Amino acid sequence: MTIDQNLIAKITAEVMARVQGLEPESAHGDGGIFQTIDDAVSAARAAQKQLKKLSIEKREELIAGMRKAVCENAEKLAEMAVKESGMGRVADKVLKNKLAAAKSPGTEDLKSEAWSGDRGLTLIEMGPYGVIGSITPTTNPSETVICNGIGMVAAGNAVVFSPHPTAKNTSLLTIKLLNEAIVKAGGPANLLTAVAEPSLSATNAMMNHPGINMLVATGGPAVVKAVMSCGKKAIGAGAGNPPAVVDETADIEKAAKDIIDGCSFDNNLPCIAEKEVIVVGSVADKLMSYMQRYGAYLISGQDIDRLAKVILTEQEELAAAGCTEKPKKSYAVNKNFVGKDAKYILSQIGINVPDSIKAVICETEADHPFVIEELMMPVLPVVQVKDIDAAIELAVKVEHGNRHTAIMHSKNVDNLTRLAKAIETTIFVKNAPSYAGIGVGGEGFTTFTIAGPTGEGLTSARSFTRQRRCVLVDALSIV
């Protein structure tokens, strides 16, 4: 019988590893990528146990390595995301990758509290959940992994990611790069894991796995509802339909530029981006004129109808039993045009424009499908209203109660306050592009997981922790 020396060496290495209390090398996967959910969760749990032994200072060294790796590969990940998903703009995704690396809070976000008095000392600290299951979208396939990865590791957790299948290669490469950076900085392997072939069944298995302690979902209403029904602590970042309101007191030229910059950023993929404009009629023509100066192409009449037939799919709702009325029509977004360039979208209705055109604008009625649906492409409907009262009422209506994001351009503080109170959104941006709300040109940290449905708001490291209270009675009170 021929002895396979390679096999003997492999078995010997595995035996030695087990004797030493270590996992065999073959169990580490490829940069955190495994064949099954069980393996991915098992590896993440082992890694989290090692992370718990490290100091906060060491944890921050791992995060510094993660930030550096992202900045070094920001262009590569952006190009890959656009090519793989067919959505967005490379330059904007580069910015988003670097933004997530630079402005996602680390361990400094974990603030302790203490009470001292006659009966001793009580300390509140933020502890990790353990292993978090994170569902990420195709719209931000690297950015969400980066942002959640930094925040969750900063909080002391390991993460099992469930990327969207249509951008899986970008997400998996991001996971590998971050894992490599963690190991290089002296941290454990497999703090971030995923399966090699993401799917709906794999996501369901991850959500219901007993080894997952917490769930974080970034996506539409269905995925948020799913994680909230799993019986685990869940953070849900749902959809939005952000209105941009412009009143007669605004700096109209600046408002026009800001709105076009915001709605065209990454071809309108961000959930915070301007999805419709509601403008007081007395300044509407002036606003649209400036919009065209800053990269918008105005269409009207039959061109609006032709565009609607391209970017929307028409559906008929079934009539109620015994109803004599005709079935109502409803619309869904044609996913083939989500995140596409304005130039490409216009070419589908025979309009050729230069590369400088960043968005398509058109004046519509308030009930037009362009206003009601979240298009997620650089097509921006403009609705005229008679006054600020009508503008606020319509903005609240078309936001659909998502309470996600709203934008307003005004110099009237009372008007700004009224809309803020009426619409109750997680993010409210005043006199700036929508992306100022996540720290681009505005103050504050960034996130790509904006949890409106479950109430955490703009998530950060502290969002992925649980409060722990330590009480020492009749001691360490030195006053």
Short mmCIF file of C-alpha atoms in Angstrom, two decimals:
data_model
loop_
_atom_site.label_atom_id
_atom_site.label_comp_id
_atom_site.label_asym_id
_atom_site.label_seq_id
_atom_site.Cartn_x
_atom_site.Cartn_y
_atom_site.Cartn_z
CA MET A 1 0.00 0.00 0.00
CA THR A 2 1.35 3.42 -0.99
CA ILE A 3 1.58 5.91 1.85
CA ASP A 4 0.41 9.43 1.00
CA GLN A 5 2.95 11.63 2.78
CA ASN A 6 0.88 14.77 2.20
CA LEU A 7 -2.13 13.16 3.86
CA ILE A 8 -0.03 12.07 6.83
CA ALA A 9 1.33 15.60 7.20
CA LYS A 10 -2.16 17.08 7.08
CA ILE A 11 -3.49 14.64 9.70
CA THR A 12 -0.47 15.24 11.92
CA ALA A 13 -0.99 19.02 11.72
CA GLU A 14 -4.66 18.66 12.65
CA VAL A 15 -3.86 16.37 15.60
CA MET A 16 -1.21 18.77 16.89
CA ALA A 17 -3.62 21.67 16.55
CA ARG A 18 -6.29 19.85 18.52
CA VAL A 19 -3.78 18.86 21.21
CA GLN A 20 -2.79 22.51 21.54
CA GLY A 21 -6.45 23.55 21.79
CA LEU A 22 -6.48 25.24 18.38
CA GLU A 23 -8.69 24.89 15.35
CA PRO A 24 -7.10 23.14 12.33
CA GLU A 25 -6.12 25.47 9.53
CA SER A 26 -8.69 23.88 7.22
CA ALA A 27 -11.48 25.14 9.49
CA HIS A 28 -10.55 28.78 8.96
CA GLY A 29 -12.16 29.09 5.57
CA ASP A 30 -10.81 31.44 2.95
CA GLY A 31 -10.54 34.83 4.62
CA GLY A 32 -13.72 34.22 6.58
CA ILE A 33 -15.69 32.66 3.70
CA PHE A 34 -17.20 29.24 4.43
CA GLN A 35 -19.33 26.69 2.65
CA THR A 36 -22.09 26.44 5.25
CA ILE A 37 -23.80 28.71 7.75
CA ASP A 38 -22.91 26.31 10.56
CA ASP A 39 -19.21 26.64 9.75
CA ALA A 40 -19.45 30.42 9.40
CA VAL A 41 -21.22 30.81 12.75
CA SER A 42 -18.91 28.35 14.51
CA ALA A 43 -15.82 30.17 13.27
CA ALA A 44 -17.26 33.56 14.26
CA ARG A 45 -18.06 32.32 17.76
CA ALA A 46 -14.52 31.03 18.21
CA ALA A 47 -13.12 34.34 16.99
CA GLN A 48 -15.34 36.35 19.32
CA LYS A 49 -14.06 34.37 22.30
CA GLN A 50 -10.53 35.42 21.34
CA LEU A 51 -11.61 39.03 20.83
CA LYS A 52 -13.03 39.16 24.37
CA LYS A 53 -9.54 38.47 25.73
CA LEU A 54 -8.07 41.53 24.00
CA SER A 55 -7.88 44.98 25.56
CA ILE A 56 -9.92 47.92 24.27
CA GLU A 57 -6.64 49.47 23.13
CA LYS A 58 -5.81 46.37 21.11
CA ARG A 59 -9.33 46.32 19.68
CA GLU A 60 -8.76 49.84 18.39
CA GLU A 61 -5.56 48.68 16.67
CA LEU A 62 -7.63 46.11 14.77
CA ILE A 63 -10.06 48.81 13.72
CA ALA A 64 -7.21 51.07 12.58
CA GLY A 65 -6.02 48.22 10.39
CA MET A 66 -9.52 47.79 8.95
CA ARG A 67 -9.74 51.50 8.12
CA LYS A 68 -6.36 51.43 6.39
CA ALA A 69 -7.24 48.36 4.32
CA VAL A 70 -10.43 50.01 3.07
CA CYS A 71 -8.66 53.22 2.05
CA GLU A 72 -6.04 51.22 0.17
CA ASN A 73 -8.72 49.27 -1.71
CA ALA A 74 -11.50 51.87 -2.00
CA GLU A 75 -11.16 52.25 -5.78
CA LYS A 76 -10.95 48.51 -6.40
CA LEU A 77 -14.10 47.82 -4.37
CA ALA A 78 -15.98 50.68 -6.03
CA GLU A 79 -15.14 49.53 -9.54
CA MET A 80 -16.06 45.96 -8.65
CA ALA A 81 -19.40 47.00 -7.16
CA VAL A 82 -20.47 48.98 -10.22
CA LYS A 83 -19.37 46.24 -12.61
CA GLU A 84 -20.99 43.44 -10.64
CA SER A 85 -24.27 45.10 -9.72
CA GLY A 86 -24.59 47.37 -12.77
CA MET A 87 -25.61 50.22 -10.46
CA GLY A 88 -24.13 53.46 -9.20
CA ARG A 89 -21.11 55.59 -10.02
CA VAL A 90 -17.53 54.55 -9.32
CA ALA A 91 -16.34 57.96 -8.06
CA ASP A 92 -19.23 58.20 -5.61
CA LYS A 93 -18.70 54.66 -4.32
CA VAL A 94 -15.03 55.44 -3.74
CA LEU A 95 -16.12 58.36 -1.59
CA LYS A 96 -18.61 56.20 0.29
CA ASN A 97 -16.01 53.51 0.98
CA LYS A 98 -13.57 56.07 2.35
CA LEU A 99 -16.34 57.75 4.31
CA ALA A 100 -17.30 54.48 5.97
CA ALA A 101 -13.65 53.82 6.81
CA ALA A 102 -12.96 57.27 8.23
CA LYS A 103 -16.21 58.25 9.97
CA SER A 104 -17.67 55.00 11.34
CA PRO A 105 -17.17 55.34 15.12
CA GLY A 106 -14.85 52.95 16.91
CA THR A 107 -14.35 52.15 20.59
CA GLU A 108 -14.59 55.83 21.53
CA ASP A 109 -18.34 55.44 21.04
CA LEU A 110 -18.62 53.11 24.03
CA LYS A 111 -19.29 55.47 26.92
CA SER A 112 -19.42 54.16 30.48
CA GLU A 113 -21.53 55.71 33.25
CA ALA A 114 -21.06 55.61 37.01
CA TRP A 115 -22.94 56.65 40.16
CA SER A 116 -21.16 57.13 43.47
CA GLY A 117 -22.85 57.79 46.80
CA ASP A 118 -23.25 56.75 50.42
CA ARG A 119 -24.04 53.16 49.46
CA GLY A 120 -21.08 52.60 47.14
CA LEU A 121 -20.48 52.57 43.39
CA THR A 122 -22.59 51.51 40.42
CA LEU A 123 -21.03 51.19 36.97
CA ILE A 124 -22.76 50.86 33.61
CA GLU A 125 -20.67 49.50 30.75
CA MET A 126 -21.49 48.50 27.18
CA GLY A 127 -20.87 44.80 26.53
CA PRO A 128 -21.00 42.84 23.26
CA TYR A 129 -23.91 40.66 22.19
CA GLY A 130 -21.54 37.98 20.89
CA VAL A 131 -22.14 37.08 17.25
CA ILE A 132 -24.27 39.39 15.11
CA GLY A 133 -25.97 38.38 11.89
CA SER A 134 -25.83 41.27 9.41
CA ILE A 135 -27.89 41.35 6.21
CA THR A 136 -26.46 43.80 3.66
CA PRO A 137 -27.93 45.30 0.46
CA THR A 138 -26.83 45.31 -3.16
CA THR A 139 -26.95 49.13 -3.20
CA ASN A 140 -24.05 49.44 -0.74
CA PRO A 141 -22.31 46.05 -0.98
CA SER A 142 -18.93 47.13 0.42
CA GLU A 143 -19.93 50.23 2.39
CA THR A 144 -22.38 48.45 4.69
CA VAL A 145 -19.89 45.66 5.37
CA ILE A 146 -17.21 48.24 6.21
CA CYS A 147 -19.45 50.37 8.41
CA ASN A 148 -21.10 47.49 10.26
CA GLY A 149 -17.83 45.58 10.48
CA ILE A 150 -16.02 48.46 12.18
CA GLY A 151 -18.89 49.24 14.56
CA MET A 152 -19.61 45.65 15.50
CA VAL A 153 -15.97 44.71 16.11
CA ALA A 154 -15.48 47.95 18.07
CA ALA A 155 -18.34 46.81 20.28
CA GLY A 156 -16.61 43.46 20.86
CA ASN A 157 -18.68 41.28 18.52
CA ALA A 158 -17.98 38.94 15.65
CA VAL A 159 -20.20 39.15 12.57
CA VAL A 160 -21.77 36.67 10.16
CA PHE A 161 -22.68 38.64 7.05
CA SER A 162 -25.43 37.74 4.63
CA PRO A 163 -24.69 39.79 1.48
CA HIS A 164 -27.15 40.35 -1.33
CA PRO A 165 -26.47 37.70 -4.03
CA THR A 166 -26.34 40.25 -6.89
CA ALA A 167 -23.28 41.90 -5.34
CA LYS A 168 -21.84 38.95 -3.45
CA ASN A 169 -18.31 39.09 -4.89
CA THR A 170 -17.86 42.70 -3.82
CA SER A 171 -19.14 41.98 -0.31
CA LEU A 172 -17.08 38.81 0.08
CA LEU A 173 -13.90 40.52 -1.07
CA THR A 174 -14.56 43.30 1.43
CA ILE A 175 -14.92 40.72 4.20
CA LYS A 176 -11.66 39.04 3.19
CA LEU A 177 -9.75 42.34 3.11
CA LEU A 178 -11.05 43.32 6.54
CA ASN A 179 -10.19 39.92 8.00
CA GLU A 180 -6.68 40.10 6.59
CA ALA A 181 -6.25 43.52 8.17
CA ILE A 182 -7.48 42.23 11.54
CA VAL A 183 -5.08 39.29 11.53
CA LYS A 184 -2.21 41.51 10.41
CA ALA A 185 -2.93 43.80 13.37
CA GLY A 186 -2.73 40.84 15.77
CA GLY A 187 -6.41 39.93 16.01
CA PRO A 188 -8.16 36.59 15.55
CA ALA A 189 -9.11 35.18 12.17
CA ASN A 190 -12.75 35.00 11.17
CA LEU A 191 -14.15 37.90 13.17
CA LEU A 192 -16.15 38.55 9.99
CA THR A 193 -17.60 35.56 8.15
CA ALA A 194 -20.04 34.69 5.37
CA VAL A 195 -20.95 31.78 3.13
CA ALA A 196 -19.45 31.51 -0.33
CA GLU A 197 -22.87 31.36 -2.01
CA PRO A 198 -25.29 33.80 -0.36
CA SER A 199 -28.96 33.02 -0.91
CA LEU A 200 -32.37 33.49 0.64
CA SER A 201 -32.18 30.05 2.25
CA ALA A 202 -28.73 30.84 3.67
CA THR A 203 -30.07 34.10 5.08
CA ASN A 204 -33.01 32.32 6.71
CA ALA A 205 -30.65 29.73 8.18
CA MET A 206 -28.43 32.48 9.57
CA MET A 207 -31.34 34.42 11.09
CA ASN A 208 -32.65 31.36 12.89
CA HIS A 209 -29.28 29.90 13.91
CA PRO A 210 -28.98 29.45 17.70
CA GLY A 211 -25.40 30.74 17.53
CA ILE A 212 -26.55 34.18 16.35
CA ASN A 213 -27.28 36.54 19.24
CA MET A 214 -28.47 39.64 17.39
CA LEU A 215 -29.71 40.53 13.90
CA VAL A 216 -29.10 43.71 11.90
CA ALA A 217 -30.84 44.10 8.54
CA THR A 218 -30.31 46.83 5.97
CA GLY A 219 -32.90 46.58 3.21
CA GLY A 220 -36.57 46.77 2.35
CA PRO A 221 -39.66 46.25 4.53
CA ALA A 222 -39.74 42.47 3.96
CA VAL A 223 -36.27 41.81 5.34
CA VAL A 224 -36.85 44.13 8.29
CA LYS A 225 -40.09 42.33 9.11
CA ALA A 226 -38.30 38.98 8.85
CA VAL A 227 -35.56 39.82 11.35
CA MET A 228 -38.06 41.33 13.77
CA SER A 229 -40.04 38.09 13.79
CA CYS A 230 -37.09 35.86 14.71
CA GLY A 231 -37.37 36.33 18.45
CA LYS A 232 -33.93 37.92 18.76
CA LYS A 233 -32.76 41.46 19.37
CA ALA A 234 -33.10 43.07 15.93
CA ILE A 235 -32.11 46.34 14.33
CA GLY A 236 -33.93 47.13 11.10
CA ALA A 237 -32.89 49.76 8.57
CA GLY A 238 -35.77 50.09 6.15
CA ALA A 239 -36.67 51.97 3.00
CA GLY A 240 -37.43 55.66 2.60
CA ASN A 241 -38.88 58.08 0.08
CA PRO A 242 -37.27 61.38 1.11
CA PRO A 243 -39.01 64.59 0.01
CA ALA A 244 -37.07 67.81 -0.54
CA VAL A 245 -39.18 70.84 0.31
CA VAL A 246 -38.31 74.32 -1.01
CA ASP A 247 -40.14 77.41 0.21
CA GLU A 248 -40.09 80.96 -1.13
CA THR A 249 -37.48 82.13 1.41
CA ALA A 250 -34.77 79.69 0.29
CA ASP A 251 -31.58 80.54 -1.53
CA ILE A 252 -33.01 79.10 -4.75
CA GLU A 253 -29.76 78.73 -6.68
CA LYS A 254 -28.06 76.93 -3.81
CA ALA A 255 -31.13 74.79 -3.23
CA ALA A 256 -31.14 73.73 -6.88
CA LYS A 257 -27.46 72.75 -6.81
CA ASP A 258 -27.78 70.93 -3.50
CA ILE A 259 -30.81 68.97 -4.65
CA ILE A 260 -29.19 67.86 -7.92
CA ASP A 261 -25.95 66.96 -6.13
CA GLY A 262 -27.86 64.94 -3.56
CA CYS A 263 -30.29 63.14 -5.86
CA SER A 264 -27.59 62.21 -8.40
CA PHE A 265 -25.04 60.98 -5.83
CA ASP A 266 -24.32 57.34 -6.69
CA ASN A 267 -27.25 57.60 -9.11
CA ASN A 268 -29.78 58.00 -6.27
CA LEU A 269 -29.05 54.63 -4.66
CA PRO A 270 -28.70 55.93 -1.09
CA CYS A 271 -31.93 55.60 0.86
CA ILE A 272 -31.40 59.14 2.17
CA ALA A 273 -31.25 60.72 -1.32
CA GLU A 274 -33.84 63.23 -2.55
CA LYS A 275 -36.61 61.25 -4.24
CA GLU A 276 -39.09 64.06 -5.01
CA VAL A 277 -39.14 67.87 -4.79
CA ILE A 278 -42.07 69.83 -3.38
CA VAL A 279 -41.73 73.53 -4.11
CA VAL A 280 -43.86 76.59 -3.42
CA GLY A 281 -45.21 77.67 -6.81
CA SER A 282 -43.89 81.23 -6.75
CA VAL A 283 -40.28 79.98 -6.99
CA ALA A 284 -40.80 76.73 -8.91
CA ASP A 285 -39.76 77.96 -12.37
CA LYS A 286 -36.67 79.63 -10.97
CA LEU A 287 -35.72 76.44 -9.10
CA MET A 288 -36.07 74.24 -12.19
CA SER A 289 -34.09 76.71 -14.28
CA TYR A 290 -31.19 76.55 -11.83
CA MET A 291 -31.47 72.78 -11.64
CA GLN A 292 -30.79 72.61 -15.37
CA ARG A 293 -27.75 74.84 -14.89
CA TYR A 294 -26.36 72.35 -12.38
CA GLY A 295 -26.72 69.14 -14.37
CA ALA A 296 -30.41 68.33 -14.71
CA TYR A 297 -32.25 67.62 -17.96
CA LEU A 298 -35.90 68.71 -18.03
CA ILE A 299 -38.49 66.56 -19.79
CA SER A 300 -42.19 67.27 -20.20
CA GLY A 301 -45.40 66.12 -21.89
CA GLN A 302 -45.23 62.82 -23.74
CA ASP A 303 -41.61 62.29 -22.75
CA ILE A 304 -42.73 61.86 -19.14
CA ASP A 305 -45.25 59.22 -20.21
CA ARG A 306 -42.67 57.45 -22.35
CA LEU A 307 -40.18 57.46 -19.50
CA ALA A 308 -42.77 56.09 -17.10
CA LYS A 309 -43.37 53.12 -19.41
CA VAL A 310 -39.62 52.40 -19.36
CA ILE A 311 -38.71 52.74 -15.69
CA LEU A 312 -41.99 51.49 -14.20
CA THR A 313 -43.89 48.26 -14.64
CA GLU A 314 -47.66 48.57 -14.58
CA GLN A 315 -49.77 46.16 -12.56
CA GLU A 316 -53.50 45.79 -12.06
CA GLU A 317 -54.79 45.28 -8.56
CA LEU A 318 -57.60 42.74 -8.32
CA ALA A 319 -61.01 44.27 -7.75
CA ALA A 320 -62.80 43.38 -4.56
CA ALA A 321 -65.48 40.70 -4.83
CA GLY A 322 -68.70 42.16 -6.15
CA CYS A 323 -67.09 45.46 -7.08
CA THR A 324 -68.22 46.91 -10.38
CA GLU A 325 -65.37 49.42 -10.67
CA LYS A 326 -62.41 48.75 -12.92
CA PRO A 327 -59.32 47.31 -11.22
CA LYS A 328 -56.98 50.00 -9.99
CA LYS A 329 -53.56 50.25 -11.56
CA SER A 330 -50.43 50.14 -9.47
CA TYR A 331 -46.79 50.48 -10.38
CA ALA A 332 -43.49 48.91 -9.46
CA VAL A 333 -39.99 50.11 -10.25
CA ASN A 334 -38.26 48.40 -13.16
CA LYS A 335 -35.13 47.10 -11.43
CA ASN A 336 -33.20 47.17 -14.70
CA PHE A 337 -32.92 50.95 -14.32
CA VAL A 338 -32.20 51.23 -10.60
CA GLY A 339 -28.92 53.06 -10.08
CA LYS A 340 -28.33 53.68 -13.78
CA ASP A 341 -26.87 56.90 -15.21
CA ALA A 342 -29.28 59.64 -16.29
CA LYS A 343 -27.71 59.58 -19.75
CA TYR A 344 -28.49 55.88 -20.14
CA ILE A 345 -32.05 56.27 -18.87
CA LEU A 346 -32.77 59.11 -21.30
CA SER A 347 -31.31 57.13 -24.19
CA GLN A 348 -34.09 54.57 -23.69
CA ILE A 349 -36.63 57.16 -24.86
CA GLY A 350 -34.48 58.45 -27.70
CA ILE A 351 -32.95 61.46 -25.95
CA ASN A 352 -29.19 61.81 -26.22
CA VAL A 353 -27.44 64.04 -23.70
CA PRO A 354 -23.80 64.69 -22.73
CA ASP A 355 -22.10 63.02 -19.78
CA SER A 356 -22.50 66.23 -17.80
CA ILE A 357 -26.21 65.47 -17.29
CA LYS A 358 -26.54 63.95 -13.82
CA ALA A 359 -30.30 63.80 -13.32
CA VAL A 360 -33.65 63.90 -15.12
CA ILE A 361 -36.27 66.30 -13.77
CA CYS A 362 -39.93 66.67 -14.68
CA GLU A 363 -42.94 68.49 -13.31
CA THR A 364 -45.73 66.13 -12.22
CA GLU A 365 -48.88 66.01 -10.16
CA ALA A 366 -48.65 64.98 -6.53
CA ASP A 367 -50.14 61.54 -7.17
CA HIS A 368 -47.81 60.61 -10.06
CA PRO A 369 -46.03 57.24 -9.64
CA PHE A 370 -42.66 59.03 -9.84
CA VAL A 371 -43.62 60.79 -6.60
CA ILE A 372 -45.24 57.85 -4.84
CA GLU A 373 -42.65 55.18 -5.64
CA GLU A 374 -39.06 55.18 -4.38
CA LEU A 375 -37.37 55.09 -7.80
CA MET A 376 -33.72 54.81 -6.66
CA MET A 377 -32.49 56.29 -9.93
CA PRO A 378 -31.65 59.89 -10.91
CA VAL A 379 -35.18 60.74 -12.02
CA LEU A 380 -36.60 63.53 -9.89
CA PRO A 381 -40.24 64.66 -10.03
CA VAL A 382 -41.03 68.26 -9.07
CA VAL A 383 -44.45 69.11 -7.60
CA GLN A 384 -45.68 72.69 -7.26
CA VAL A 385 -47.87 73.66 -4.29
CA LYS A 386 -49.49 76.94 -3.33
CA ASP A 387 -47.81 77.55 0.01
CA ILE A 388 -45.75 76.07 2.85
CA ASP A 389 -48.82 74.56 4.51
CA ALA A 390 -49.55 72.50 1.40
CA ALA A 391 -45.86 71.62 1.05
CA ILE A 392 -45.64 70.22 4.56
CA GLU A 393 -48.89 68.27 4.19
CA LEU A 394 -47.74 66.69 0.92
CA ALA A 395 -44.24 65.94 2.20
CA VAL A 396 -45.65 64.00 5.12
CA LYS A 397 -47.98 62.09 2.80
CA VAL A 398 -45.41 61.03 0.19
CA GLU A 399 -42.82 60.06 2.82
CA HIS A 400 -45.29 57.26 3.60
CA GLY A 401 -44.60 57.23 7.32
CA ASN A 402 -41.20 55.61 6.84
CA ARG A 403 -39.77 58.34 9.09
CA HIS A 404 -36.46 57.94 7.30
CA THR A 405 -35.14 61.20 5.79
CA ALA A 406 -36.45 64.60 4.75
CA ILE A 407 -34.72 67.65 3.31
CA MET A 408 -35.79 71.28 3.37
CA HIS A 409 -34.41 74.49 1.89
CA SER A 410 -35.61 77.61 3.71
CA LYS A 411 -34.43 80.63 5.67
CA ASN A 412 -37.58 80.60 7.78
CA VAL A 413 -36.82 78.83 11.05
CA ASP A 414 -40.50 78.47 11.86
CA ASN A 415 -41.13 76.64 8.58
CA LEU A 416 -38.13 74.37 9.15
CA THR A 417 -39.38 73.57 12.63
CA ARG A 418 -42.91 72.86 11.47
CA LEU A 419 -41.80 70.32 8.88
CA ALA A 420 -39.41 68.66 11.32
CA LYS A 421 -42.20 68.18 13.85
CA ALA A 422 -44.74 67.02 11.28
CA ILE A 423 -42.63 64.50 9.38
CA GLU A 424 -40.70 62.97 12.33
CA THR A 425 -37.90 61.54 10.20
CA THR A 426 -34.73 60.00 11.59
CA ILE A 427 -32.68 62.42 9.47
CA PHE A 428 -33.74 65.97 8.66
CA VAL A 429 -31.28 67.94 6.50
CA LYS A 430 -31.66 71.70 6.21
CA ASN A 431 -30.13 73.79 3.40
CA ALA A 432 -27.73 71.12 2.15
CA PRO A 433 -27.64 67.99 -0.02
CA SER A 434 -29.18 64.92 1.57
CA TYR A 435 -25.81 63.28 2.12
CA ALA A 436 -24.89 65.94 4.69
CA GLY A 437 -27.10 63.86 6.96
CA ILE A 438 -24.49 61.09 7.06
CA GLY A 439 -21.49 63.34 7.51
CA VAL A 440 -20.57 64.34 3.95
CA GLY A 441 -20.19 68.09 4.18
CA GLY A 442 -22.00 68.04 7.51
CA GLU A 443 -20.99 67.35 11.08
CA GLY A 444 -21.33 64.00 12.79
CA PHE A 445 -20.42 60.38 12.16
CA THR A 446 -21.54 58.24 9.26
CA THR A 447 -23.48 55.04 8.94
CA PHE A 448 -25.01 52.97 6.15
CA THR A 449 -27.45 51.30 8.53
CA ILE A 450 -30.10 53.88 9.40
CA ALA A 451 -32.53 52.14 11.72
CA GLY A 452 -35.85 53.94 11.52
CA PRO A 453 -38.27 51.01 11.97
CA THR A 454 -36.65 49.79 15.20
CA GLY A 455 -35.70 53.23 16.47
CA GLU A 456 -31.92 53.16 16.86
CA GLY A 457 -31.48 55.85 14.21
CA LEU A 458 -27.99 56.25 12.80
CA THR A 459 -26.29 53.16 14.17
CA SER A 460 -22.80 53.16 15.66
CA ALA A 461 -20.72 50.88 17.87
CA ARG A 462 -22.92 51.48 20.92
CA SER A 463 -25.97 50.27 18.94
CA PHE A 464 -24.41 46.80 18.88
CA THR A 465 -23.94 46.52 22.65
CA ARG A 466 -26.02 45.60 25.64
CA GLN A 467 -25.94 47.54 28.90
CA ARG A 468 -24.38 45.79 31.89
CA ARG A 469 -24.67 47.14 35.44
CA CYS A 470 -22.05 46.35 38.09
CA VAL A 471 -22.92 47.34 41.68
CA LEU A 472 -20.46 47.52 44.60
CA VAL A 473 -22.19 48.30 47.90
CA ASP A 474 -20.63 50.30 50.74
CA ALA A 475 -17.23 50.67 49.07
CA LEU A 476 -15.28 52.92 46.70
CA SER A 477 -17.34 55.95 47.72
CA ILE A 478 -14.50 58.21 48.86
CA VAL A 479 -16.28 61.50 49.59
#
